[in-house]
Amino acid sequence: MTDRLQRFESLRLWSRDGLSAMSGTLPHFLQEPDDAYIVKSNPIKLRCRARPALQIFFKCNGEWVHQNQHTSLEHTELGTGLKIREVMINVSRQQVEDFHGPEDYWCLCVAWSHLGTSKSRKATVRIAYLRKNFEQEPQGMEVPINGMIVLHCRPPEGVPAAEVEWLKNEELVSSIEDINIDTRADHNLIINEARLSDSGNYTCLASNIVARRRSATATVIVFVNGGWSSWTDWSECNVRCGRGVQKRTRTCTNPAPLNGGAFCEGMSVQKSTCTSPCPEDGGWAKWTMWSVCSSECERQRTRECTDPEPKHGGRLCDGAALDTDNCTGDLCIQDRKLLHDVKVPQGESLPNNDVALYSGLAAGVVTVVVLVIAVTLYRRNQSEYGVDVIDSSALTGGFQSFSFKSARQGNPLLMNSSMQPDLTVSRTYTGPICFPDSMEKELIPEPALFDPLPDLKVKVHSSFMVSLGVSERAEYHAKAPSQTFPRGVVQEIGGGGGTLGGRGKSQLAPVQSALLSSMMTGKRPLRTSGVFGHGGGRLVVPNAGVSLLVPHGAIEEDTTWELYMSITQQDSSALSDEGQEILLSPEVTYGPPGLTLSCPVALTIAHCADVNSEDWNIKLKRQTQDNSWEKVMTVEEESTASYCLLDTQCCHLLVERPGCYALVGEALTQEAGKRLRLAAFGNMESNFLNYSIRVYCVNDTPHAFQEVVSVERGRGGRLLEEPKTLLFRANSFSLQVSIQDIPQFLWSIKPFTTCQEFSFSQVWCSSQSPLQCAFSLERYSPAANQLSCKISVRQVKGHEQILQVYTTIAESEKDTVPFFTQSDCTITSQTGSRAFKIPLSIRQRICATFDTANAKGKDWQLLAQKLHIDRNLGYFACQTSPSAVILSLWEAQHQERGDLDSLASALEEIGKVQSKHSTSVDTLDCISKTIPSSDSTMNRSSEELDANHT
């Protein structure tokens, strides 16, 4: 009531004093209250100014503000004489917080004049804040070049609403300076076409009058996928005559992959068949007619080298193009006299060249006849007595493996030449065979096998025999055969005939006739298995050239898997229907199918291709679930799915998926070749008069040769000569096998059976089944106990090999002569550090050094180059640790030699290349010095190696 009386009294005084100054208008607001925000606990001021105004009061949330809370100012406007009144009030945070209504806290002004009142706009008062958490933060992304980049950002909730800015590498992004950038679309950052310079760390910055908030940093990488350059021009044909190969190349540099961009897919080398015209030598045309006799009594005739003309680099014609002749019958005048009148000076005679010529020819013919007769008599004499029976052609051809000479009686070092080595122990192949047993081998006496020949001394020259343990000045003995098999190896041949030696003992395996029938009736896969854990290890199929390397860490910790490998021995189904592909390796399966690995394993498979030529198209195939075969990659193809390193005799694969794998090849030219392994076996037939010689031609892989060994063991056959290798070309010519130089007075062979022939397709397309030809010899008398001959194996218009046979036929041959079994193949799997050449600690240091990038690029690429594994680098780039995969491949490639010196030398070379980076050099030098030498590694036991690694 008091407030109303005071307000009425003020209006009355104003109406009395200011009546003369009034204009006939309502109050007009010169300043209305603005919306305001209370920051923290600081009150805000609301202002209101009107003209003409008798009084101004604030009204907040529908209620009048007390007059004591108003602050008023008044002055008269010059020119009009009207009064201008200004009023201010304070609003505190407590007032706003205490208000509870459907709307925000609001205030307005009410101004009075003599004509009435006017109201200002409503001004809201709110408490300002900005929450901490963004409703949506930008996410990092990888974008191809010229692609669109969209970074989303929804700022935290706040009053007033936050404004958004973008930072790139802590610098403000401006859409005004760069028209390619748009920041207006709902706080999002949009880059229409990504450039390499747009790579960086982006941050969303939200701010209002209260605070400023930063989002998490989003990393944007603009990558460039590799692109192929244009193909180079086709190279010249690699042969000068006939059908050959030409190739062209391209590089992944248009553009080169950048910032993790994908490597180019496809082949960097393309091959095509080509035909080069063969050189054609020139030939003489017919002579022209003789010319007219000249004043010098000569006539001439000519001919031209046009029948045919030399083409394509052919040789010019040999001989003279001009011929002259005397045209007067030697009666031409010389010095004004006829030739027959010219006198010879006294004491001189004309030379008689014709007499000397015919005398020399006659002497040469007589000499040749005498030599032929002498050689014939000498060879007939040696054939009758059986001494030094070695064909002269074999000596000149360099095919002699043994030298037989007369010896003194009773020499204790003599060895029975009919005793045969165990074929399973052959070290001819470089592929993995088995792990050596560390225990000492005992040799038990068996004097019956080593009775000296009465008249012969055998001197061993063959590296093959030495590798089997047969050397000079050594005595060898054997104990009774055992029926045990190595751990993890499944006996696949029925009858139990062939066994592998037990641990630590040399053993002899009995020969049983059931072996052959079991081999021919059904072939089951040769299989080996082992249990592996986090430490990894190595699995080997004995005597097959097949192994599996499981790297350290490939299997998760506290997890074990029973891995297996098997070799399919049935006819292959991996070849295409067109018939142009041939199988170059056995079909190898590793599993189990559900195996999960964190890095690829290294699978080594022996092959028989001649990789020295560029005339092959070799593919890696894998068997699918429906038993069909799919192409995994071509050997020369750039692929990120798998890796293939082709050596001379083995192929090292990096694969991640268990399954069945095989190498197949397609010959591009006739120069493509595959290696054949040749071996001759023999034994007496049941009538003790006929002797059978069997010659085998198989693919040059350890597994294929072991099948021949198993067959001959069942027959009781003896190896007659060290197996040899023949290169068989894809020139469509057949293979001929012939027996020669049989002693005619001791042995006979049926007519027309001395030469046998295999067609080209039989040899070229043979994969699992060995090719065999047999020769049956009959001796005239049981007293003929020695046989010498040579066997020629040759491809028509191709290579040839000679197998020199010399053997002794004894009556005891009817008894079974056992083979030596391999005594160091009792371990088919190794786990942990013993399975690797590189100690684990050194391997980890190498990976830590080379997996990190430096100013000159990624060091693992230099490591691959120095280890000669510098092809298909895109595969390693996709791995978590490229260096670890490279070292696994190196381990597989050097599993037989274990040449750690070469690895240390490579690291030392890298240290010299990167001499500007002292830290890298010190690390590499330390690693190279820590690697043990090959000799010390071979001489230490596995326990000492483990201690050294620690």
mmCIF file with all atom_site columns, C-alpha atoms in Angstrom, residues 437-573:
data_model
loop_
_atom_site.group_PDB
_atom_site.id
_atom_site.type_symbol
_atom_site.label_atom_id
_atom_site.label_alt_id
_atom_site.label_comp_id
_atom_site.label_asym_id
_atom_site.label_entity_id
_atom_site.label_seq_id
_atom_site.pdbx_PDB_ins_code
_atom_site.Cartn_x
_atom_site.Cartn_y
_atom_site.Cartn_z
_atom_site.occupancy
_atom_site.B_iso_or_equiv
_atom_site.pdbx_formal_charge
_atom_site.auth_seq_id
_atom_site.auth_comp_id
_atom_site.auth_asym_id
_atom_site.auth_atom_id
_atom_site.pdbx_PDB_model_num
ATOM 1   C CA . ASP A 1 437 ? 70.220 -87.571  -33.473 1.00 0.00 ? 437 ASP A CA 1
ATOM 2   C CA . SER A 1 438 ? 72.712 -86.284  -30.934 1.00 0.00 ? 438 SER A CA 1
ATOM 3   C CA . MET A 1 439 ? 73.434 -89.762  -29.493 1.00 0.00 ? 439 MET A CA 1
ATOM 4   C CA . GLU A 1 440 ? 76.450 -91.721  -30.708 1.00 0.00 ? 440 GLU A CA 1
ATOM 5   C CA . LYS A 1 441 ? 75.799 -94.437  -33.296 1.00 0.00 ? 441 LYS A CA 1
ATOM 6   C CA . GLU A 1 442 ? 76.951 -97.960  -32.473 1.00 0.00 ? 442 GLU A CA 1
ATOM 7   C CA . LEU A 1 443 ? 78.143 -100.288 -35.206 1.00 0.00 ? 443 LEU A CA 1
ATOM 8   C CA . ILE A 1 444 ? 77.718 -103.990 -34.445 1.00 0.00 ? 444 ILE A CA 1
ATOM 9   C CA . PRO A 1 445 ? 80.007 -106.450 -36.302 1.00 0.00 ? 445 PRO A CA 1
ATOM 10  C CA . GLU A 1 446 ? 78.521 -108.427 -39.179 1.00 0.00 ? 446 GLU A CA 1
ATOM 11  C CA . PRO A 1 447 ? 81.548 -109.999 -40.879 1.00 0.00 ? 447 PRO A CA 1
ATOM 12  C CA . ALA A 1 448 ? 79.507 -111.900 -43.469 1.00 0.00 ? 448 ALA A CA 1
ATOM 13  C CA . LEU A 1 449 ? 78.675 -108.677 -45.339 1.00 0.00 ? 449 LEU A CA 1
ATOM 14  C CA . PHE A 1 450 ? 82.311 -107.590 -45.671 1.00 0.00 ? 450 PHE A CA 1
ATOM 15  C CA . ASP A 1 451 ? 84.245 -110.598 -46.890 1.00 0.00 ? 451 ASP A CA 1
ATOM 16  C CA . PRO A 1 452 ? 86.920 -109.308 -49.261 1.00 0.00 ? 452 PRO A CA 1
ATOM 17  C CA . LEU A 1 453 ? 86.750 -110.209 -52.934 1.00 0.00 ? 453 LEU A CA 1
ATOM 18  C CA . PRO A 1 454 ? 89.488 -112.702 -53.830 1.00 0.00 ? 454 PRO A CA 1
ATOM 19  C CA . ASP A 1 455 ? 91.004 -110.767 -56.725 1.00 0.00 ? 455 ASP A CA 1
ATOM 20  C CA . LEU A 1 456 ? 89.619 -107.280 -56.581 1.00 0.00 ? 456 LEU A CA 1
ATOM 21  C CA . LYS A 1 457 ? 90.223 -104.071 -54.708 1.00 0.00 ? 457 LYS A CA 1
ATOM 22  C CA . VAL A 1 458 ? 87.533 -101.396 -54.738 1.00 0.00 ? 458 VAL A CA 1
ATOM 23  C CA . LYS A 1 459 ? 88.570 -97.801  -54.260 1.00 0.00 ? 459 LYS A CA 1
ATOM 24  C CA . VAL A 1 460 ? 85.709 -95.425  -53.498 1.00 0.00 ? 460 VAL A CA 1
ATOM 25  C CA . HIS A 1 461 ? 85.692 -92.172  -55.479 1.00 0.00 ? 461 HIS A CA 1
ATOM 26  C CA . SER A 1 462 ? 82.010 -91.413  -55.189 1.00 0.00 ? 462 SER A CA 1
ATOM 27  C CA . SER A 1 463 ? 80.765 -88.611  -52.963 1.00 0.00 ? 463 SER A CA 1
ATOM 28  C CA . PHE A 1 464 ? 77.472 -90.464  -52.889 1.00 0.00 ? 464 PHE A CA 1
ATOM 29  C CA . MET A 1 465 ? 79.078 -93.506  -51.253 1.00 0.00 ? 465 MET A CA 1
ATOM 30  C CA . VAL A 1 466 ? 80.997 -91.353  -48.800 1.00 0.00 ? 466 VAL A CA 1
ATOM 31  C CA . SER A 1 467 ? 77.802 -89.601  -47.769 1.00 0.00 ? 467 SER A CA 1
ATOM 32  C CA . LEU A 1 468 ? 76.322 -93.016  -47.007 1.00 0.00 ? 468 LEU A CA 1
ATOM 33  C CA . GLY A 1 469 ? 79.154 -93.728  -44.613 1.00 0.00 ? 469 GLY A CA 1
ATOM 34  C CA . VAL A 1 470 ? 81.261 -95.924  -46.940 1.00 0.00 ? 470 VAL A CA 1
ATOM 35  C CA . SER A 1 471 ? 84.816 -94.569  -47.028 1.00 0.00 ? 471 SER A CA 1
ATOM 36  C CA . GLU A 1 472 ? 88.356 -95.802  -47.231 1.00 0.00 ? 472 GLU A CA 1
ATOM 37  C CA . ARG A 1 473 ? 90.112 -97.303  -44.212 1.00 0.00 ? 473 ARG A CA 1
ATOM 38  C CA . ALA A 1 474 ? 86.931 -97.864  -42.258 1.00 0.00 ? 474 ALA A CA 1
ATOM 39  C CA . GLU A 1 475 ? 85.078 -100.972 -41.193 1.00 0.00 ? 475 GLU A CA 1
ATOM 40  C CA . TYR A 1 476 ? 81.298 -101.015 -40.980 1.00 0.00 ? 476 TYR A CA 1
ATOM 41  C CA . HIS A 1 477 ? 79.099 -103.421 -39.104 1.00 0.00 ? 477 HIS A CA 1
ATOM 42  C CA . ALA A 1 478 ? 75.401 -103.721 -38.447 1.00 0.00 ? 478 ALA A CA 1
ATOM 43  C CA . LYS A 1 479 ? 73.099 -105.357 -35.949 1.00 0.00 ? 479 LYS A CA 1
ATOM 44  C CA . ALA A 1 480 ? 69.873 -107.228 -36.403 1.00 0.00 ? 480 ALA A CA 1
ATOM 45  C CA . PRO A 1 481 ? 66.985 -105.317 -38.003 1.00 0.00 ? 481 PRO A CA 1
ATOM 46  C CA . SER A 1 482 ? 64.379 -103.586 -35.894 1.00 0.00 ? 482 SER A CA 1
ATOM 47  C CA . GLN A 1 483 ? 60.685 -103.136 -36.569 1.00 0.00 ? 483 GLN A CA 1
ATOM 48  C CA . THR A 1 484 ? 60.325 -99.752  -34.869 1.00 0.00 ? 484 THR A CA 1
ATOM 49  C CA . PHE A 1 485 ? 59.479 -96.512  -36.630 1.00 0.00 ? 485 PHE A CA 1
ATOM 50  C CA . PRO A 1 486 ? 60.518 -92.942  -35.772 1.00 0.00 ? 486 PRO A CA 1
ATOM 51  C CA . ARG A 1 487 ? 58.279 -90.854  -33.569 1.00 0.00 ? 487 ARG A CA 1
ATOM 52  C CA . GLY A 1 488 ? 55.574 -89.175  -35.614 1.00 0.00 ? 488 GLY A CA 1
ATOM 53  C CA . VAL A 1 489 ? 56.123 -91.175  -38.837 1.00 0.00 ? 489 VAL A CA 1
ATOM 54  C CA . VAL A 1 490 ? 53.292 -93.401  -40.009 1.00 0.00 ? 490 VAL A CA 1
ATOM 55  C CA . GLN A 1 491 ? 54.232 -96.651  -41.710 1.00 0.00 ? 491 GLN A CA 1
ATOM 56  C CA . GLU A 1 492 ? 52.391 -96.591  -44.969 1.00 0.00 ? 492 GLU A CA 1
ATOM 57  C CA . ILE A 1 493 ? 53.641 -99.701  -46.742 1.00 0.00 ? 493 ILE A CA 1
ATOM 58  C CA . GLY A 1 494 ? 51.974 -102.960 -45.817 1.00 0.00 ? 494 GLY A CA 1
ATOM 59  C CA . GLY A 1 495 ? 53.995 -105.865 -44.669 1.00 0.00 ? 495 GLY A CA 1
ATOM 60  C CA . GLY A 1 496 ? 56.361 -103.936 -42.465 1.00 0.00 ? 496 GLY A CA 1
ATOM 61  C CA . GLY A 1 497 ? 59.248 -104.377 -44.825 1.00 0.00 ? 497 GLY A CA 1
ATOM 62  C CA . GLY A 1 498 ? 60.836 -100.973 -44.733 1.00 0.00 ? 498 GLY A CA 1
ATOM 63  C CA . THR A 1 499 ? 61.772 -99.512  -41.379 1.00 0.00 ? 499 THR A CA 1
ATOM 64  C CA . LEU A 1 500 ? 63.634 -96.482  -40.217 1.00 0.00 ? 500 LEU A CA 1
ATOM 65  C CA . GLY A 1 501 ? 66.384 -96.939  -37.691 1.00 0.00 ? 501 GLY A CA 1
ATOM 66  C CA . GLY A 1 502 ? 65.772 -96.681  -33.955 1.00 0.00 ? 502 GLY A CA 1
ATOM 67  C CA . ARG A 1 503 ? 67.268 -93.920  -31.866 1.00 0.00 ? 503 ARG A CA 1
ATOM 68  C CA . GLY A 1 504 ? 71.021 -94.065  -31.531 1.00 0.00 ? 504 GLY A CA 1
ATOM 69  C CA . LYS A 1 505 ? 71.540 -97.384  -33.360 1.00 0.00 ? 505 LYS A CA 1
ATOM 70  C CA . SER A 1 506 ? 72.431 -98.254  -36.947 1.00 0.00 ? 506 SER A CA 1
ATOM 71  C CA . GLN A 1 507 ? 70.029 -100.934 -38.101 1.00 0.00 ? 507 GLN A CA 1
ATOM 72  C CA . LEU A 1 508 ? 69.348 -103.130 -41.124 1.00 0.00 ? 508 LEU A CA 1
ATOM 73  C CA . ALA A 1 509 ? 65.832 -103.555 -42.466 1.00 0.00 ? 509 ALA A CA 1
ATOM 74  C CA . PRO A 1 510 ? 64.805 -106.948 -43.899 1.00 0.00 ? 510 PRO A CA 1
ATOM 75  C CA . VAL A 1 511 ? 63.482 -107.063 -47.435 1.00 0.00 ? 511 VAL A CA 1
ATOM 76  C CA . GLN A 1 512 ? 60.041 -108.579 -47.793 1.00 0.00 ? 512 GLN A CA 1
ATOM 77  C CA . SER A 1 513 ? 58.324 -109.333 -51.055 1.00 0.00 ? 513 SER A CA 1
ATOM 78  C CA . ALA A 1 514 ? 55.022 -107.928 -49.771 1.00 0.00 ? 514 ALA A CA 1
ATOM 79  C CA . LEU A 1 515 ? 56.396 -104.409 -50.090 1.00 0.00 ? 515 LEU A CA 1
ATOM 80  C CA . LEU A 1 516 ? 55.993 -104.279 -53.838 1.00 0.00 ? 516 LEU A CA 1
ATOM 81  C CA . SER A 1 517 ? 52.416 -105.468 -53.834 1.00 0.00 ? 517 SER A CA 1
ATOM 82  C CA . SER A 1 518 ? 51.449 -103.001 -51.123 1.00 0.00 ? 518 SER A CA 1
ATOM 83  C CA . MET A 1 519 ? 53.086 -100.196 -53.085 1.00 0.00 ? 519 MET A CA 1
ATOM 84  C CA . MET A 1 520 ? 51.149 -101.027 -56.228 1.00 0.00 ? 520 MET A CA 1
ATOM 85  C CA . THR A 1 521 ? 47.718 -101.749 -54.762 1.00 0.00 ? 521 THR A CA 1
ATOM 86  C CA . GLY A 1 522 ? 47.059 -98.606  -52.745 1.00 0.00 ? 522 GLY A CA 1
ATOM 87  C CA . LYS A 1 523 ? 49.092 -95.558  -51.776 1.00 0.00 ? 523 LYS A CA 1
ATOM 88  C CA . ARG A 1 524 ? 48.303 -93.805  -48.569 1.00 0.00 ? 524 ARG A CA 1
ATOM 89  C CA . PRO A 1 525 ? 49.859 -90.460  -47.732 1.00 0.00 ? 525 PRO A CA 1
ATOM 90  C CA . LEU A 1 526 ? 53.175 -90.376  -45.901 1.00 0.00 ? 526 LEU A CA 1
ATOM 91  C CA . ARG A 1 527 ? 52.448 -88.468  -42.722 1.00 0.00 ? 527 ARG A CA 1
ATOM 92  C CA . THR A 1 528 ? 54.292 -86.931  -39.772 1.00 0.00 ? 528 THR A CA 1
ATOM 93  C CA . SER A 1 529 ? 53.059 -84.853  -36.856 1.00 0.00 ? 529 SER A CA 1
ATOM 94  C CA . GLY A 1 530 ? 54.168 -82.972  -33.748 1.00 0.00 ? 530 GLY A CA 1
ATOM 95  C CA . VAL A 1 531 ? 52.810 -80.835  -30.925 1.00 0.00 ? 531 VAL A CA 1
ATOM 96  C CA . PHE A 1 532 ? 53.803 -77.162  -31.015 1.00 0.00 ? 532 PHE A CA 1
ATOM 97  C CA . GLY A 1 533 ? 53.235 -74.215  -28.700 1.00 0.00 ? 533 GLY A CA 1
ATOM 98  C CA . HIS A 1 534 ? 54.153 -70.548  -28.440 1.00 0.00 ? 534 HIS A CA 1
ATOM 99  C CA . GLY A 1 535 ? 57.845 -71.306  -28.955 1.00 0.00 ? 535 GLY A CA 1
ATOM 100 C CA . GLY A 1 536 ? 57.249 -72.644  -32.484 1.00 0.00 ? 536 GLY A CA 1
ATOM 101 C CA . GLY A 1 537 ? 59.404 -75.315  -34.082 1.00 0.00 ? 537 GLY A CA 1
ATOM 102 C CA . ARG A 1 538 ? 60.059 -77.366  -37.189 1.00 0.00 ? 538 ARG A CA 1
ATOM 103 C CA . LEU A 1 539 ? 58.282 -80.391  -38.677 1.00 0.00 ? 539 LEU A CA 1
ATOM 104 C CA . VAL A 1 540 ? 59.971 -82.639  -41.268 1.00 0.00 ? 540 VAL A CA 1
ATOM 105 C CA . VAL A 1 541 ? 58.812 -85.495  -43.494 1.00 0.00 ? 541 VAL A CA 1
ATOM 106 C CA . PRO A 1 542 ? 61.909 -87.751  -43.592 1.00 0.00 ? 542 PRO A CA 1
ATOM 107 C CA . ASN A 1 543 ? 63.655 -88.291  -46.935 1.00 0.00 ? 543 ASN A CA 1
ATOM 108 C CA . ALA A 1 544 ? 61.008 -86.302  -48.827 1.00 0.00 ? 544 ALA A CA 1
ATOM 109 C CA . GLY A 1 545 ? 62.441 -82.785  -49.136 1.00 0.00 ? 545 GLY A CA 1
ATOM 110 C CA . VAL A 1 546 ? 59.423 -81.362  -47.271 1.00 0.00 ? 546 VAL A CA 1
ATOM 111 C CA . SER A 1 547 ? 59.465 -79.366  -44.026 1.00 0.00 ? 547 SER A CA 1
ATOM 112 C CA . LEU A 1 548 ? 57.349 -76.849  -42.097 1.00 0.00 ? 548 LEU A CA 1
ATOM 113 C CA . LEU A 1 549 ? 58.782 -74.005  -39.991 1.00 0.00 ? 549 LEU A CA 1
ATOM 114 C CA . VAL A 1 550 ? 56.459 -72.539  -37.325 1.00 0.00 ? 550 VAL A CA 1
ATOM 115 C CA . PRO A 1 551 ? 57.956 -69.201  -36.141 1.00 0.00 ? 551 PRO A CA 1
ATOM 116 C CA . HIS A 1 552 ? 58.226 -68.236  -32.525 1.00 0.00 ? 552 HIS A CA 1
ATOM 117 C CA . GLY A 1 553 ? 55.018 -66.535  -31.405 1.00 0.00 ? 553 GLY A CA 1
ATOM 118 C CA . ALA A 1 554 ? 52.897 -67.819  -34.296 1.00 0.00 ? 554 ALA A CA 1
ATOM 119 C CA . ILE A 1 555 ? 50.815 -69.794  -31.782 1.00 0.00 ? 555 ILE A CA 1
ATOM 120 C CA . GLU A 1 556 ? 49.268 -67.929  -28.871 1.00 0.00 ? 556 GLU A CA 1
ATOM 121 C CA . GLU A 1 557 ? 50.653 -68.375  -25.384 1.00 0.00 ? 557 GLU A CA 1
ATOM 122 C CA . ASP A 1 558 ? 49.196 -71.174  -23.249 1.00 0.00 ? 558 ASP A CA 1
ATOM 123 C CA . THR A 1 559 ? 47.987 -72.816  -26.464 1.00 0.00 ? 559 THR A CA 1
ATOM 124 C CA . THR A 1 560 ? 49.234 -75.968  -28.174 1.00 0.00 ? 560 THR A CA 1
ATOM 125 C CA . TRP A 1 561 ? 48.371 -77.443  -31.547 1.00 0.00 ? 561 TRP A CA 1
ATOM 126 C CA . GLU A 1 562 ? 49.124 -80.852  -32.974 1.00 0.00 ? 562 GLU A CA 1
ATOM 127 C CA . LEU A 1 563 ? 50.345 -80.025  -36.475 1.00 0.00 ? 563 LEU A CA 1
ATOM 128 C CA . TYR A 1 564 ? 50.743 -82.594  -39.201 1.00 0.00 ? 564 TYR A CA 1
ATOM 129 C CA . MET A 1 565 ? 52.136 -82.839  -42.721 1.00 0.00 ? 565 MET A CA 1
ATOM 130 C CA . SER A 1 566 ? 51.362 -85.449  -45.325 1.00 0.00 ? 566 SER A CA 1
ATOM 131 C CA . ILE A 1 567 ? 52.324 -86.185  -48.925 1.00 0.00 ? 567 ILE A CA 1
ATOM 132 C CA . THR A 1 568 ? 49.665 -87.450  -51.318 1.00 0.00 ? 568 THR A CA 1
ATOM 133 C CA . GLN A 1 569 ? 50.893 -90.432  -53.301 1.00 0.00 ? 569 GLN A CA 1
ATOM 134 C CA . GLN A 1 570 ? 47.966 -90.917  -55.626 1.00 0.00 ? 570 GLN A CA 1
ATOM 135 C CA . ASP A 1 571 ? 47.663 -89.489  -59.129 1.00 0.00 ? 571 ASP A CA 1
ATOM 136 C CA . SER A 1 572 ? 47.520 -85.715  -59.107 1.00 0.00 ? 572 SER A CA 1
ATOM 137 C CA . SER A 1 573 ? 44.350 -83.741  -59.768 1.00 0.00 ? 573 SER A CA 1
#
